[in-house]
Short mmCIF file of C-alpha atoms and ligand atoms in Angstrom, two decimals:
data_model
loop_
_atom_site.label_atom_id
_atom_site.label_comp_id
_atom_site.label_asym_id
_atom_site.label_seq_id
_atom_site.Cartn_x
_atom_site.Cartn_y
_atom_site.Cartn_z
CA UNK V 149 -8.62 17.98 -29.56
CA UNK V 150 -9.86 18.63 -32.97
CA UNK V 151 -7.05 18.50 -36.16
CA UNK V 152 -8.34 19.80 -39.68
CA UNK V 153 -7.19 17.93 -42.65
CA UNK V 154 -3.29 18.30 -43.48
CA UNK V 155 -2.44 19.47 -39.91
CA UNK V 156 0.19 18.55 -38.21
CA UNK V 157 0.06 16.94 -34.42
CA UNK V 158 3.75 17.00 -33.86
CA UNK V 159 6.87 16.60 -36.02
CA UNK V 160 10.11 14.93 -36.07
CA UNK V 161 12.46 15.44 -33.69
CA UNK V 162 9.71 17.26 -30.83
CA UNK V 163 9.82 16.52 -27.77
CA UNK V 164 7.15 13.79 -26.74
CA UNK V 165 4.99 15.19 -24.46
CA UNK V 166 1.42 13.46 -24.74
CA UNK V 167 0.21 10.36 -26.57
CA UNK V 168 -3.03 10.85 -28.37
CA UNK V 169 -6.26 8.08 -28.89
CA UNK V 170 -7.74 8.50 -31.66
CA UNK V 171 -11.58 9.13 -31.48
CA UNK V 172 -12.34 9.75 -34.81
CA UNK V 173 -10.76 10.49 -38.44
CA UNK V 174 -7.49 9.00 -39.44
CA UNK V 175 -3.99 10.59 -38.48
CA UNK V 176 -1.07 9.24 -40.68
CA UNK V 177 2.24 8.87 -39.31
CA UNK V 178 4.97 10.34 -42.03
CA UNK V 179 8.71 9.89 -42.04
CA UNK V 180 11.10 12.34 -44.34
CA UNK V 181 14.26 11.34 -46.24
CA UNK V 182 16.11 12.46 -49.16
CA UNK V 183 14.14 11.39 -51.31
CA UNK V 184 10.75 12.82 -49.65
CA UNK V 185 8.08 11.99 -47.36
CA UNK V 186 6.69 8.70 -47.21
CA UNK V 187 3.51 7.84 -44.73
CA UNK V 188 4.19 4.28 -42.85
CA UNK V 189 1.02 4.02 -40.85
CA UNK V 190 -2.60 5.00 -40.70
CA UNK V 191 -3.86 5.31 -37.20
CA UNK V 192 -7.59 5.30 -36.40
CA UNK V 193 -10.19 5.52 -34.19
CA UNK V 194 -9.24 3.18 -30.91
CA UNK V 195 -5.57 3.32 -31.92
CA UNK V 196 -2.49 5.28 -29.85
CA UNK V 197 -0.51 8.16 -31.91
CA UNK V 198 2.59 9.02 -30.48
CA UNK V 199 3.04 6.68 -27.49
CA UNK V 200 7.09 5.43 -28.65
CA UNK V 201 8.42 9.13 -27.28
CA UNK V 202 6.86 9.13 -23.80
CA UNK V 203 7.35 5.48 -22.85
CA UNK V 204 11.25 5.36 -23.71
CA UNK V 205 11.48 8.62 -23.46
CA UNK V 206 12.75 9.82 -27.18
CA UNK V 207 12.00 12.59 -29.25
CA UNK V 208 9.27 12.20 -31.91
CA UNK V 209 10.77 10.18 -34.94
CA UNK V 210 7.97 10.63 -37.05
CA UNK V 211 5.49 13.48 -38.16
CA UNK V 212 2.00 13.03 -37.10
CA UNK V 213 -0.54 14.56 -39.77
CA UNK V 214 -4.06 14.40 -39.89
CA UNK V 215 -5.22 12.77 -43.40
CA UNK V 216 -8.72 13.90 -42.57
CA UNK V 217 -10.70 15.78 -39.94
CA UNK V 218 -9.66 13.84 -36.42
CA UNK V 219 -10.78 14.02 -33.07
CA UNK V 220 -8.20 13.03 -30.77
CA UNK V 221 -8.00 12.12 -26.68
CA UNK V 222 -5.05 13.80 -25.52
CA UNK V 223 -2.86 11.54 -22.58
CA UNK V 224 0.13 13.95 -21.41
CA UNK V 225 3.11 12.37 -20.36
CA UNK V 226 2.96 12.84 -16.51
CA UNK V 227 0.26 10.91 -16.19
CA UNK V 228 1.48 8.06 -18.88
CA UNK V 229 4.40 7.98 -16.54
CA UNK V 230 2.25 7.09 -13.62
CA UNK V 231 -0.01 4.56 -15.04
CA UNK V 232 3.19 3.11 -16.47
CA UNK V 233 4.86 3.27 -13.55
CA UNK V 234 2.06 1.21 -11.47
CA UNK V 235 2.50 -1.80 -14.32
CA UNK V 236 4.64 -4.80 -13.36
CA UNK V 237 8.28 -4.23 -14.09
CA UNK V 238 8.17 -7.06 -16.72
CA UNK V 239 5.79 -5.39 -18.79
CA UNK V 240 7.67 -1.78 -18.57
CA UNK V 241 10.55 -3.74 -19.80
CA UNK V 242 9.41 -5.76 -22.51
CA UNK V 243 7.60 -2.89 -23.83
CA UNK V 244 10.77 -0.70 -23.30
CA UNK V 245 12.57 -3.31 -25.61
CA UNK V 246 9.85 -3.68 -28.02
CA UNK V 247 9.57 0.09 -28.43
CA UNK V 248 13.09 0.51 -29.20
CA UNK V 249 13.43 -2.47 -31.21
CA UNK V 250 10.38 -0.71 -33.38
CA UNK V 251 12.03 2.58 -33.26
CA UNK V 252 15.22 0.97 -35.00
CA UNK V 253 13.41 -0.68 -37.17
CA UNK V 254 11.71 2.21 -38.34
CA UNK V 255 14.60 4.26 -38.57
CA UNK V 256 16.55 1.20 -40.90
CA UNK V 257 13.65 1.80 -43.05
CA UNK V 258 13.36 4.99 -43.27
CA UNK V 259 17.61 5.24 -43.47
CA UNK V 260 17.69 7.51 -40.33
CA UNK V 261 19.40 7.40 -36.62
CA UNK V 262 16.67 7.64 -34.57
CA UNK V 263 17.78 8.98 -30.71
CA UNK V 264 16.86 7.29 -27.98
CA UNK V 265 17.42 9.40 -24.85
CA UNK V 266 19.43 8.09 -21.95
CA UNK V 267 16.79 8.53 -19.47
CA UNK V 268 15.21 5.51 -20.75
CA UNK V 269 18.42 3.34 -19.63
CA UNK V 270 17.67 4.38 -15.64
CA UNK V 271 14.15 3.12 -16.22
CA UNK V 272 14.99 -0.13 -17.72
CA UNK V 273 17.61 -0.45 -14.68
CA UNK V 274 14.47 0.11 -12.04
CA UNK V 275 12.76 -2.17 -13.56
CA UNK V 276 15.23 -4.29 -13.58
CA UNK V 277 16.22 -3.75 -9.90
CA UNK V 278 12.24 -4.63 -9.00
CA UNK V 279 12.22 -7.61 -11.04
CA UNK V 280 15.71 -8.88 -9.05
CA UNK V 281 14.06 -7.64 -5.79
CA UNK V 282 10.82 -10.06 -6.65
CA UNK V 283 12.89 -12.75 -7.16
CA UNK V 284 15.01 -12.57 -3.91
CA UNK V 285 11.37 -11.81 -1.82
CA UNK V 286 10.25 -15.17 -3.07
CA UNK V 287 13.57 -17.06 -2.07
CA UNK V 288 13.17 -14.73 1.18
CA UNK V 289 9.70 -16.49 2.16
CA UNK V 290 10.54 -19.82 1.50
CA UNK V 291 14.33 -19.63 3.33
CA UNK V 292 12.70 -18.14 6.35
CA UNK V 293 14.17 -14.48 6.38
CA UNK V 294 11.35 -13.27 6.76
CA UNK V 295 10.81 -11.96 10.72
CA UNK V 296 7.48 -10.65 12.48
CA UNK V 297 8.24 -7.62 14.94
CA UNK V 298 5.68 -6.55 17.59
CA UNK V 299 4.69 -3.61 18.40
CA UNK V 300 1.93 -2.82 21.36
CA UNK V 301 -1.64 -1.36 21.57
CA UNK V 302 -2.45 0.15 24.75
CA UNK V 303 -5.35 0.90 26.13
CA UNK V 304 -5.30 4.46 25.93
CA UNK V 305 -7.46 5.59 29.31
CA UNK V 306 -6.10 3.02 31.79
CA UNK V 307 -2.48 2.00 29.72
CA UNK V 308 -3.36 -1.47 30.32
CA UNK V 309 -1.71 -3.92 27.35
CA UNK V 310 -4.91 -4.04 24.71
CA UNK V 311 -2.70 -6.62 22.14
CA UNK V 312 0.10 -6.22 19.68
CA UNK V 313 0.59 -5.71 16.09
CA UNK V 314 2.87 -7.94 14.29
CA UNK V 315 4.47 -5.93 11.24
CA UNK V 316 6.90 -7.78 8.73
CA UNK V 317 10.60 -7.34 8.71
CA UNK V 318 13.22 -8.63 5.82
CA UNK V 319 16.26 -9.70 7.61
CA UNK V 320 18.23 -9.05 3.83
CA UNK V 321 21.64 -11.20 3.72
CA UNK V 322 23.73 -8.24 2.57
CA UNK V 323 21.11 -5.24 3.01
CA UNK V 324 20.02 -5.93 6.41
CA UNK V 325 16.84 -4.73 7.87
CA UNK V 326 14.35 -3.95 4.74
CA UNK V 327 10.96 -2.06 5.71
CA UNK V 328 8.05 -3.26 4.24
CA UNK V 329 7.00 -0.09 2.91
CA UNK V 330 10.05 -1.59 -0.37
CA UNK V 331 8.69 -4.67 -0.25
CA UNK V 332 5.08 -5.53 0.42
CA UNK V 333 3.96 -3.29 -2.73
CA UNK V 334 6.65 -5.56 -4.96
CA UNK V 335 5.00 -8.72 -3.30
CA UNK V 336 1.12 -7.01 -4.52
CA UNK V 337 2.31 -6.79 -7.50
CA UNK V 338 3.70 -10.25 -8.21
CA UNK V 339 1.17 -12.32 -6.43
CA UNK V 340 3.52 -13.27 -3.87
CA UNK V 341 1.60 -11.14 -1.33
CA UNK V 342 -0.53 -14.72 -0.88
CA UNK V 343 2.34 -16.71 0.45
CA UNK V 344 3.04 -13.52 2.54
CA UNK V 345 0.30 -13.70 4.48
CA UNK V 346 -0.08 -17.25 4.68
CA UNK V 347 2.99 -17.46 6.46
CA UNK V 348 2.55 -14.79 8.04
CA UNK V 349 -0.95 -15.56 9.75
CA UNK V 350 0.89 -19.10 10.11
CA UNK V 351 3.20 -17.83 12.16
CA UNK V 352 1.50 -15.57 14.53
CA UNK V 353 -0.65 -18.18 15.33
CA UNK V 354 2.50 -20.15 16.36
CA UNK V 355 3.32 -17.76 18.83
CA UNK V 356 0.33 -16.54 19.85
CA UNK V 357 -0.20 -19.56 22.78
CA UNK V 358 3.49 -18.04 24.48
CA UNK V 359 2.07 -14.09 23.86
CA UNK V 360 -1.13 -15.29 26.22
CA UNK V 361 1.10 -16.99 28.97
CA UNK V 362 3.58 -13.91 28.72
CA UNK V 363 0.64 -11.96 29.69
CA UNK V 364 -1.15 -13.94 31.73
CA UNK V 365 2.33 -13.47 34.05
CA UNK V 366 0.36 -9.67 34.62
CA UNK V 367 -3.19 -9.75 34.60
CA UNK V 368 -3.60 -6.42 36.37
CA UNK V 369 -1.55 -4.77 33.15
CA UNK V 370 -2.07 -7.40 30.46
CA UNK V 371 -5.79 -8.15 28.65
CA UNK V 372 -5.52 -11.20 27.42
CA UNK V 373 -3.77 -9.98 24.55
CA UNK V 374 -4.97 -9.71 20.83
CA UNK V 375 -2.42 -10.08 17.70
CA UNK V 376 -2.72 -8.37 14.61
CA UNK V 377 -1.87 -9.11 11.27
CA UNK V 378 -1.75 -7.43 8.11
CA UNK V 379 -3.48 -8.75 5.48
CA UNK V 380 -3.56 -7.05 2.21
CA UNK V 381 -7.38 -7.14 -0.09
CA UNK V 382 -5.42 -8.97 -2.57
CA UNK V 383 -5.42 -12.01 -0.06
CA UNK V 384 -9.12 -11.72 0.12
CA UNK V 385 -9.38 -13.04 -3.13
CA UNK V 386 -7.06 -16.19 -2.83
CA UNK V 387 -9.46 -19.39 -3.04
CA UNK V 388 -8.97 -21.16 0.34
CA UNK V 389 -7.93 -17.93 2.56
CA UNK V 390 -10.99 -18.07 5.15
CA UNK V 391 -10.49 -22.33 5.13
CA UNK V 392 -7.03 -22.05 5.82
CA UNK V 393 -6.87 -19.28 8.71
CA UNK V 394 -9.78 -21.26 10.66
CA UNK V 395 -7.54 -24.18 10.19
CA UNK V 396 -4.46 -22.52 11.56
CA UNK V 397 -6.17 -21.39 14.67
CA UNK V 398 -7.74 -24.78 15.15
CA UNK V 399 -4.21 -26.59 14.75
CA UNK V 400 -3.38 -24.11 17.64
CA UNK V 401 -6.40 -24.11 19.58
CA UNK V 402 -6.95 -20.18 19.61
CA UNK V 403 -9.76 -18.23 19.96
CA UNK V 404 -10.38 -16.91 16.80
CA UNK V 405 -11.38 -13.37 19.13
CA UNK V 406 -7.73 -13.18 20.11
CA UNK V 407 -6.64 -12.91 16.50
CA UNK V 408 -7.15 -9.12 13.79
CA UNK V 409 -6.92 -9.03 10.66
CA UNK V 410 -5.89 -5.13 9.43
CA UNK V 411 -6.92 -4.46 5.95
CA UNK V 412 -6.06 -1.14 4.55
CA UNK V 413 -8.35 0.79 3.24
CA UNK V 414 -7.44 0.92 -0.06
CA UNK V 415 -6.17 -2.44 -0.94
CA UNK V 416 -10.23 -3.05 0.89
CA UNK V 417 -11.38 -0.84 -1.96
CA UNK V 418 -10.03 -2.75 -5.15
CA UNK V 419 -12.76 -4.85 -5.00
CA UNK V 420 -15.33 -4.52 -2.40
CA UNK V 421 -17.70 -7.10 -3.29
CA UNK V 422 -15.59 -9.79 -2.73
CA UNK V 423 -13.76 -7.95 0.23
CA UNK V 424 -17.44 -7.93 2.05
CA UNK V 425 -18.16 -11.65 1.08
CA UNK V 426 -15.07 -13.52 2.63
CA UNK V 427 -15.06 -11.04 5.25
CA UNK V 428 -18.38 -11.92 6.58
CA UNK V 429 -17.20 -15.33 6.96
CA UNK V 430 -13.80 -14.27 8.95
CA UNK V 431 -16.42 -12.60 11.44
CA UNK V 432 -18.58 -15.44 11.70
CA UNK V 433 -15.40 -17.18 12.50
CA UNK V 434 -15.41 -14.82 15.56
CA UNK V 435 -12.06 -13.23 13.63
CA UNK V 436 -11.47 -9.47 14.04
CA UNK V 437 -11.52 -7.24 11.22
CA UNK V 438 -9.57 -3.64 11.52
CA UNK V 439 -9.28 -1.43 8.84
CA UNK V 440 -6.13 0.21 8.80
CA UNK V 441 -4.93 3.75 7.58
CA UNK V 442 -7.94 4.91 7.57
CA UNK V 443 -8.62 8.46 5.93
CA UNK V 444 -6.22 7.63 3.82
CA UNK V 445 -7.65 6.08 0.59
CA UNK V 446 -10.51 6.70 -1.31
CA UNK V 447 -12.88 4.65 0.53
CA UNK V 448 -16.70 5.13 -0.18
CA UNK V 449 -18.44 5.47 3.01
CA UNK V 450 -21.42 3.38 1.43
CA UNK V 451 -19.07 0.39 1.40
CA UNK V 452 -17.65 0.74 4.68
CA UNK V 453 -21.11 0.74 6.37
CA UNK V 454 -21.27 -3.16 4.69
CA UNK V 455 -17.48 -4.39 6.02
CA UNK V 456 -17.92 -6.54 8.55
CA UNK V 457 -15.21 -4.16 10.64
CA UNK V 458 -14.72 -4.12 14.12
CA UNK V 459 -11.98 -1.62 15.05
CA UNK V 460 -11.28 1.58 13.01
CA UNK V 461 -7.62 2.27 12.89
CA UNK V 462 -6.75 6.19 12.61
CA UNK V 463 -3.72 6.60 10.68
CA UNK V 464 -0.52 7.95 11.93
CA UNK V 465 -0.65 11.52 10.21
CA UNK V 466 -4.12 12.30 11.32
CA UNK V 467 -2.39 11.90 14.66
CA UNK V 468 0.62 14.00 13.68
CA UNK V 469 -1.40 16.68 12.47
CA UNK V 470 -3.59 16.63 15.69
CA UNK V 471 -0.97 19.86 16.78
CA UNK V 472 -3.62 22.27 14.91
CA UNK V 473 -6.96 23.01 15.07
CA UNK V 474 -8.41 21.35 11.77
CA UNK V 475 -5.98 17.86 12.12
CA UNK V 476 -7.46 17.77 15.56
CA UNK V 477 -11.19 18.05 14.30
CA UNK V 478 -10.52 15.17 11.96
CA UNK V 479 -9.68 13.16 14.23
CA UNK V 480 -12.71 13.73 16.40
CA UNK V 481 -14.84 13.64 13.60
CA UNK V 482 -13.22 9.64 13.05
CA UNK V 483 -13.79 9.17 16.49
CA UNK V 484 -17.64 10.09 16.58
CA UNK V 485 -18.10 8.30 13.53
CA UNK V 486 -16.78 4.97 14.99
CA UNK V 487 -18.62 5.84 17.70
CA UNK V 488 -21.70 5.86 15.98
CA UNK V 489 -20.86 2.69 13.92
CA UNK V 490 -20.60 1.29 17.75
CA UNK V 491 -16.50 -0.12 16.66
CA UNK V 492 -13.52 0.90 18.47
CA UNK V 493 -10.82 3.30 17.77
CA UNK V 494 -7.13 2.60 17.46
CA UNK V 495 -4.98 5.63 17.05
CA UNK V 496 -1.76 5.38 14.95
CA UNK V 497 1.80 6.85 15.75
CA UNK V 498 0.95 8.08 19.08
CA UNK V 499 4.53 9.76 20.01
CA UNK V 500 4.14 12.26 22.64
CA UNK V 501 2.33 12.74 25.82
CA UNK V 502 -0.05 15.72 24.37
CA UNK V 503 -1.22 13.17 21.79
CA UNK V 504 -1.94 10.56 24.03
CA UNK V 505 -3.90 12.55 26.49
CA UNK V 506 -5.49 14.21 23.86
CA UNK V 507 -7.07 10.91 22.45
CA UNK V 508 -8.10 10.09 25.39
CA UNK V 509 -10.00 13.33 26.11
CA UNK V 510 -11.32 12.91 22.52
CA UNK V 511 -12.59 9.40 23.66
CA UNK V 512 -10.47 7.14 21.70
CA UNK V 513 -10.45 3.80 23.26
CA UNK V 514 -6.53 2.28 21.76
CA UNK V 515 -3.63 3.19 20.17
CA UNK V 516 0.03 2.89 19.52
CA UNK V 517 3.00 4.35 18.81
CA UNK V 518 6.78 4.73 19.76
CA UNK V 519 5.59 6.36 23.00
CA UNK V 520 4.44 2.90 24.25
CA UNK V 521 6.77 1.05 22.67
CA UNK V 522 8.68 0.15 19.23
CA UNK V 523 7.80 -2.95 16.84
CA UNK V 524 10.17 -5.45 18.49
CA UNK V 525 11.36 -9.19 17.53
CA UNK V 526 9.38 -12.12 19.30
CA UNK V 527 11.53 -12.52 22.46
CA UNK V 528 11.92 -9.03 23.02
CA UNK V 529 8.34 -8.35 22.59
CA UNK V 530 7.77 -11.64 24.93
CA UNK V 531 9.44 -9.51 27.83
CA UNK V 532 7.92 -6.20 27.26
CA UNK V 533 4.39 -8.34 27.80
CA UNK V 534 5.88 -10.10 30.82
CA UNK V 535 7.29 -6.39 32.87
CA UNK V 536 4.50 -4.25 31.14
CA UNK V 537 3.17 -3.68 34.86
CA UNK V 538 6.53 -1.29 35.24
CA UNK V 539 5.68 0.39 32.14
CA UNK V 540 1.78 0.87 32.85
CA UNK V 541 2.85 2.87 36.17
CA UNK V 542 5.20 4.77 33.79
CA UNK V 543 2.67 5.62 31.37
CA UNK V 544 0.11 6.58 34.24
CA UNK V 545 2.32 8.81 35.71
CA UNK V 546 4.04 10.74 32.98
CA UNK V 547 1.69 10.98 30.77
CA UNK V 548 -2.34 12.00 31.52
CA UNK V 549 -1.10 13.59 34.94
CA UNK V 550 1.97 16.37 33.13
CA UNK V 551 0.02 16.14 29.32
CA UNK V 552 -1.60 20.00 28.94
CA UNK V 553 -5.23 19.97 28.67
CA UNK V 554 -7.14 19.85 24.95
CA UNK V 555 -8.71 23.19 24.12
CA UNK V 556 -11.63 21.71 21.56
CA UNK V 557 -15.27 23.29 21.95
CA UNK V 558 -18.48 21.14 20.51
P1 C2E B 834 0.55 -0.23 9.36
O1 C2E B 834 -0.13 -1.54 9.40
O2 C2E B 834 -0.29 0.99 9.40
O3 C2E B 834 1.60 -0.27 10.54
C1 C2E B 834 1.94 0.84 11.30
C2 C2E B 834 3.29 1.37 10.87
O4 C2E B 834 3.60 2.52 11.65
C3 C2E B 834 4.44 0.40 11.12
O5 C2E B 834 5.39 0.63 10.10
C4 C2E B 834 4.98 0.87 12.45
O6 C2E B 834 6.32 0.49 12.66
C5 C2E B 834 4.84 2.35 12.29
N1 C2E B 834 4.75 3.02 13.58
C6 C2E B 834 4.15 2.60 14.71
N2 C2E B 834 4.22 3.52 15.68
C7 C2E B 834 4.86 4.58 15.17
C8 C2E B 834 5.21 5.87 15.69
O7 C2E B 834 4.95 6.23 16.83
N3 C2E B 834 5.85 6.71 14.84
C9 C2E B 834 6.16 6.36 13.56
N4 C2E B 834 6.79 7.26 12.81
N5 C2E B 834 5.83 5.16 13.03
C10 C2E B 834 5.19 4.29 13.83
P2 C2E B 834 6.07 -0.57 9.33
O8 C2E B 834 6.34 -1.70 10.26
O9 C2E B 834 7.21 0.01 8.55
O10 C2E B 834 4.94 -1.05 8.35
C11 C2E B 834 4.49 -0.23 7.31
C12 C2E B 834 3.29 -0.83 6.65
O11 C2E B 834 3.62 -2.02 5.94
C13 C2E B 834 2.20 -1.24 7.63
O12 C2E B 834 1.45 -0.11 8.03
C14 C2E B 834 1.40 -2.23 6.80
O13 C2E B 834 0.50 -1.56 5.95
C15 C2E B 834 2.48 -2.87 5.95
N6 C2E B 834 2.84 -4.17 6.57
C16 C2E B 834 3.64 -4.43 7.62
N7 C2E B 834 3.70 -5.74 7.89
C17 C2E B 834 2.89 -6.34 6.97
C18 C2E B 834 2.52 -7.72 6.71
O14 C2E B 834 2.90 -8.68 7.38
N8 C2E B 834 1.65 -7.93 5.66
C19 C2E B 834 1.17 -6.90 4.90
N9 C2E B 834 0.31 -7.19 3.88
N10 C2E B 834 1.50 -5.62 5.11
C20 C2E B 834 2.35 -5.34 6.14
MG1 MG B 835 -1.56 -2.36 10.33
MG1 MG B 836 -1.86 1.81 9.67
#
């Protein structure tokens, strides 16, 4: 946006809807009083013009003029919000303070009451609540109330047991259950995604040895049976990570073969570079590598061809949406394109019959979902791998045999 000498960008008392960079030019920031205008800052090129409003959410206090011609970069508030939003709580706080700390100081000066809307109080209590919730996460790892659930992956054509999926649970002292969808973004954030994983790799390579005998109680229905873990790209980056998951698995004496590591696309995406490097040496290791949710993020199909992967993991609402025509194209498009990177398919969220035999029509080798069971806690999960014989003749019977057939030409 272009401003001419003398003209105005907002006044006092607007509504602040965009913050402005300034490009080029000079844009003076002007307060009024009784006893006339005075200007109290020169902004220019490189500097922000009109940030205060949209961050704690006030009305303009100030008149924005152009002192000569400007050229300005227009940011509207929406999308302030967001990037604002993505910051760690601490820094949306202390620059909540700051701003209204400046705000009062600039209305002292210029002897006015400058509003501050009340909206801006429910942010600073979010934050607030996010920064508490860090906190308790931390003394969560370290106390142990942290629990892995386990959920199986079947595979698909024959419903033999393929492995199991260990997903974190919060066992919360007065909240109960927490999901990790609250809690492993808060843990990205704050670093403390590291000592996550670390103890969470930790501890499904403690109970990986019992997981083997469970199954080896039913070859005919049991592979010997793989566990994944979650691991988020942040990890990637911790110095030690590769050193100290061989070292687990060596305390243990596991195959590294029998243990994933699921890496969602996105968090693969932050930094590829590095994500490629340390996840070469995993696979040397004889580690799996899964990328998880995939379709979801923004992953560039350049860097995917140089991830070290070896299962493709098809997330849930492809699945979902494999009731129409185009959802159940996508999914064979996924499909064909593992298929051509020669790497397995594992189908999220499988809940019904029709969607199981339809993967299987499709060719998809694995998957999971509520129809083969729910993400359990160890010793339940220890049982469903000891009597998953019973449910294999379940799944056999109910499902290919009564599922309709899958319309799909080409
Ligand atoms: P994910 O790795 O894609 O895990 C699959 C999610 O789908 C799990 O949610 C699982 O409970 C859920 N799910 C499985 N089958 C079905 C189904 O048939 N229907 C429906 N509606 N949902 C199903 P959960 O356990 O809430 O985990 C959510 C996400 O949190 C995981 O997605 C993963 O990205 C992350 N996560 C979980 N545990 C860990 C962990 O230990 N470390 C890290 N870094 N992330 C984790
Ligand atoms: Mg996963
Ligand atoms: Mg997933």
């Amino acid at each position: 946006m272009r401003l001419l000498p003398g003209q105005f960008l907002f006044r006092a008392g607007d509504p602040g809807r965009s913050a402005y960079l300034v490009e080029s030019g000079t844009v003076e920031i002007r307060v009024e009083d009784p006893s006339g205008v005075r200007m109290i800052a020169a902004c220019g090129p490189g500097e922000f013009v009109g940030e205060m409003a949209i961050i704690d959410g006030g009305t303009r206090s100030a008149h924005a003029v152009a002192a000569t011609e400007a050229v300005l970069y227009e940011i509207p508030a929406e999308q302030f919000a967001r990037r604002l939003a993505e910051a760690d709580p601490i820094v949306r706080l202390s620059l909540g303070i700051l701003l209204r700390r400046l705000r009062g100081m600039l209305g002292a000066e210029a002897g006015l009451d400058l509003p501050v809307r009340t909206d801006a109080v429910d942010l600073a209590a979010a934050a607030l609540e996010e920064v508490r919730l860090e906190r308790e996460l931390a003394a969560a790892i370290r106390k142990g109330q942290l629990e892995l659930h386990y959920q199986p992956i079947v595979d698909l054509p024959t419903g033999r047991l393929a492995g199991l999926e260990a997903l974190v649970r919060w066992k919360h002292p007065t909240r109960g259950f927490l999901s990790p969808a609250v809690f492993v973004p808060i843990a990205e954030a704050s670093g403390l995604i590291t000592e996550l994983t670390r103890w969470a790799v930790a501890e499904v390579c403690r109970v990986m040895p019992d997981l083997a005998i469970a199954a080896a109680a039913c070859p005919e229905a049991c592979a010997m049976p793989v566990v994944a873990v979650n691991v988020s790209g942040r990890d990637l980056g911790a110095a030690g990570f590769a050193d100290e998951i061989e070292a687990r698995l060596a305390e243990q004496g596991i195959d590294p073969r029998l243990l994933k590591l699921e890496i969602t696309e996105s968090t693969l995406m932050a930094d590829p570079e590095e994500a490629i490097t340390v996840l070469k040496r995993l696979r040397a290791a004889g580690i799996g590598i899964a990328v998880d949710d995939f379709g979801t993020g923004y992953s560039s199909l350049a860097y995917l061809a140089r991830l070290p992967f070896t299962t493709l993991k098809v997330d849930r609402s492809f699945v979902a949406g494999m009731s129409e025509p185009t959802g159940l194209r996508i999914v064979q498009t996924i499909i064909r394109l593992a298929d051509q990177l020669a790497v397995p398919v594992v189908a999220e969220g499988i809940e019904t019959a029709a969607q199981h035999a339809e993967l299987v029509q499709l060719g998809c080798r694995y998957g999971q979902g509520w129809l083969f069971g729910r993400p359990q806690p160890l010793g339940a999960a220890l049982e469903t791998v000891r009597t998953w014989g019973s449910r294999l003749r379940r799944i056999a019977d109910a499902d290919l045999e009564k599922a309709p057939p899958v319309a799909l030409a080409g």
